[in-house]
Amino acid sequence: MGLGSLFKRNNEKKEEVIESHIDINTDDCDGCEKCTIACPNNVLIIVESVSSVRDPQVCKSCKVCMAICPNDCITVN
Ligand code: SF4
Ligand code: SF4
């Protein structure tokens, strides 16, 4: 009777999509690491010679990374 729907409900997986509010223009990034060093929350990491967002959830939107990037690559919304 109700078992089928119960089973189905238990198998539904909620996929959490984490949207990043940090945009990095990797075309202009030269991998200088200034942003990764400056970020107080270790949000950024260099991957394949360009800055990448490691974990947007721990970003406090302080915009230190934006201020320090010499190439204006980073936008924090
Ligand atoms: S806004 Fe601040 S906390 Fe967020 S990535 Fe930039 S430096 Fe780190
Ligand atoms: S400071 Fe700017 S140029 Fe340097 S690694 Fe970060 S995003 Fe790239």
GROMACS .gro file of C-alpha atoms and ligand atoms in nm:
model
   93
    1MET     CA    1   0.000   0.000   0.000
    2GLY     CA    2   0.183   0.306   0.113
    3LEU     CA    3   0.519   0.133   0.112
    4GLY     CA    4   0.601   0.217  -0.248
    5SER     CA    5   0.574   0.588  -0.196
    6LEU     CA    6   0.762   0.569   0.131
    7PHE     CA    7   1.048   0.392  -0.045
    8LYS     CA    8   1.049   0.647  -0.322
    9ARG     CA    9   1.052   0.936  -0.080
   10ASN     CA   10   1.348   0.793   0.108
   11ASN     CA   11   1.544   0.759  -0.213
   12GLU     CA   12   1.499   1.115  -0.319
   13LYS     CA   13   1.826   1.293  -0.294
   14LYS     CA   14   1.844   1.660  -0.237
   15GLU     CA   15   2.125   1.801  -0.442
   16GLU     CA   16   2.267   2.113  -0.295
   17VAL     CA   17   2.391   2.353  -0.556
   18ILE     CA   18   2.635   2.595  -0.408
   19GLU     CA   19   2.653   2.910  -0.613
   20SER     CA   20   2.975   3.100  -0.588
   21HIS     CA   21   2.948   3.474  -0.543
   22ILE     CA   22   3.315   3.506  -0.636
   23ASP     CA   23   3.400   3.547  -1.002
   24ILE     CA   24   3.757   3.504  -1.117
   25ASN     CA   25   3.860   3.610  -1.465
   26THR     CA   26   4.109   3.333  -1.525
   27ASP     CA   27   4.210   3.480  -1.862
   28ASP     CA   28   4.375   3.769  -1.682
   29CYS     CA   29   4.501   3.573  -1.379
   30ASP     CA   30   4.875   3.508  -1.382
   31GLY     CA   31   4.873   3.289  -1.074
   32CYS     CA   32   5.068   3.534  -0.859
   33GLU     CA   33   4.906   3.387  -0.544
   34LYS     CA   34   4.850   3.728  -0.387
   35CYS     CA   35   4.480   3.660  -0.343
   36THR     CA   36   4.532   3.312  -0.199
   37ILE     CA   37   4.780   3.447   0.055
   38ALA     CA   38   4.573   3.753   0.142
   39CYS     CA   39   4.239   3.581   0.194
   40PRO     CA   40   4.186   3.546   0.568
   41ASN     CA   41   3.953   3.253   0.521
   42ASN     CA   42   4.150   3.038   0.280
   43VAL     CA   43   3.877   3.058   0.021
   44LEU     CA   44   4.106   3.072  -0.280
   45ILE     CA   45   4.356   2.824  -0.412
   46ILE     CA   46   4.581   2.810  -0.718
   47VAL     CA   47   4.480   2.531  -0.953
   48GLU     CA   48   4.663   2.482  -1.280
   49SER     CA   49   4.836   2.819  -1.240
   50VAL     CA   50   4.520   3.025  -1.189
   51SER     CA   51   4.320   3.123  -0.886
   52SER     CA   52   4.016   2.911  -0.809
   53VAL     CA   53   3.747   2.918  -0.545
   54ARG     CA   54   3.812   2.638  -0.298
   55ASP     CA   55   3.507   2.693  -0.080
   56PRO     CA   56   3.267   2.984  -0.140
   57GLN     CA   57   3.078   2.907   0.179
   58VAL     CA   58   3.359   3.029   0.403
   59CYS     CA   59   3.398   3.359   0.217
   60LYS     CA   60   3.304   3.658   0.431
   61SER     CA   61   3.290   3.897   0.134
   62CYS     CA   62   3.561   4.116   0.282
   63LYS     CA   63   3.689   4.185  -0.073
   64VAL     CA   64   4.054   4.181   0.030
   65CYS     CA   65   4.121   3.953  -0.266
   66MET     CA   66   3.964   4.206  -0.503
   67ALA     CA   67   4.175   4.485  -0.361
   68ILE     CA   68   4.502   4.297  -0.378
   69CYS     CA   69   4.476   4.144  -0.725
   70PRO     CA   70   4.709   4.338  -0.955
   71ASN     CA   71   4.513   4.231  -1.262
   72ASP     CA   72   4.160   4.305  -1.142
   73CYS     CA   73   4.059   3.945  -1.192
   74ILE     CA   74   3.833   3.901  -0.894
   75THR     CA   75   3.479   4.020  -0.839
   76VAL     CA   76   3.302   3.944  -0.513
   77ASN     CA   77   2.930   4.009  -0.518
   78SF4     S1   78   3.615   3.833  -0.021
   78SF4    FE1   79   3.753   3.802   0.155
   78SF4     S2   80   3.695   3.603   0.239
   78SF4    FE2   81   3.608   3.615   0.033
   78SF4     S3   82   3.759   3.520  -0.103
   78SF4    FE3   83   3.802   3.739  -0.099
   78SF4     S4   84   3.955   3.770   0.062
   78SF4    FE4   85   3.862   3.569   0.093
   79SF4     S1   86   4.587   3.802  -0.717
   79SF4    FE1   87   4.482   3.809  -0.916
   79SF4     S2   88   4.640   3.754  -1.066
   79SF4    FE2   89   4.714   3.691  -0.863
   79SF4     S3   90   4.650   3.476  -0.845
   79SF4    FE3   91   4.489   3.602  -0.752
   79SF4     S4   92   4.342   3.636  -0.917
   79SF4    FE4   93   4.531   3.567  -1.012
   0.00000   0.00000   0.00000
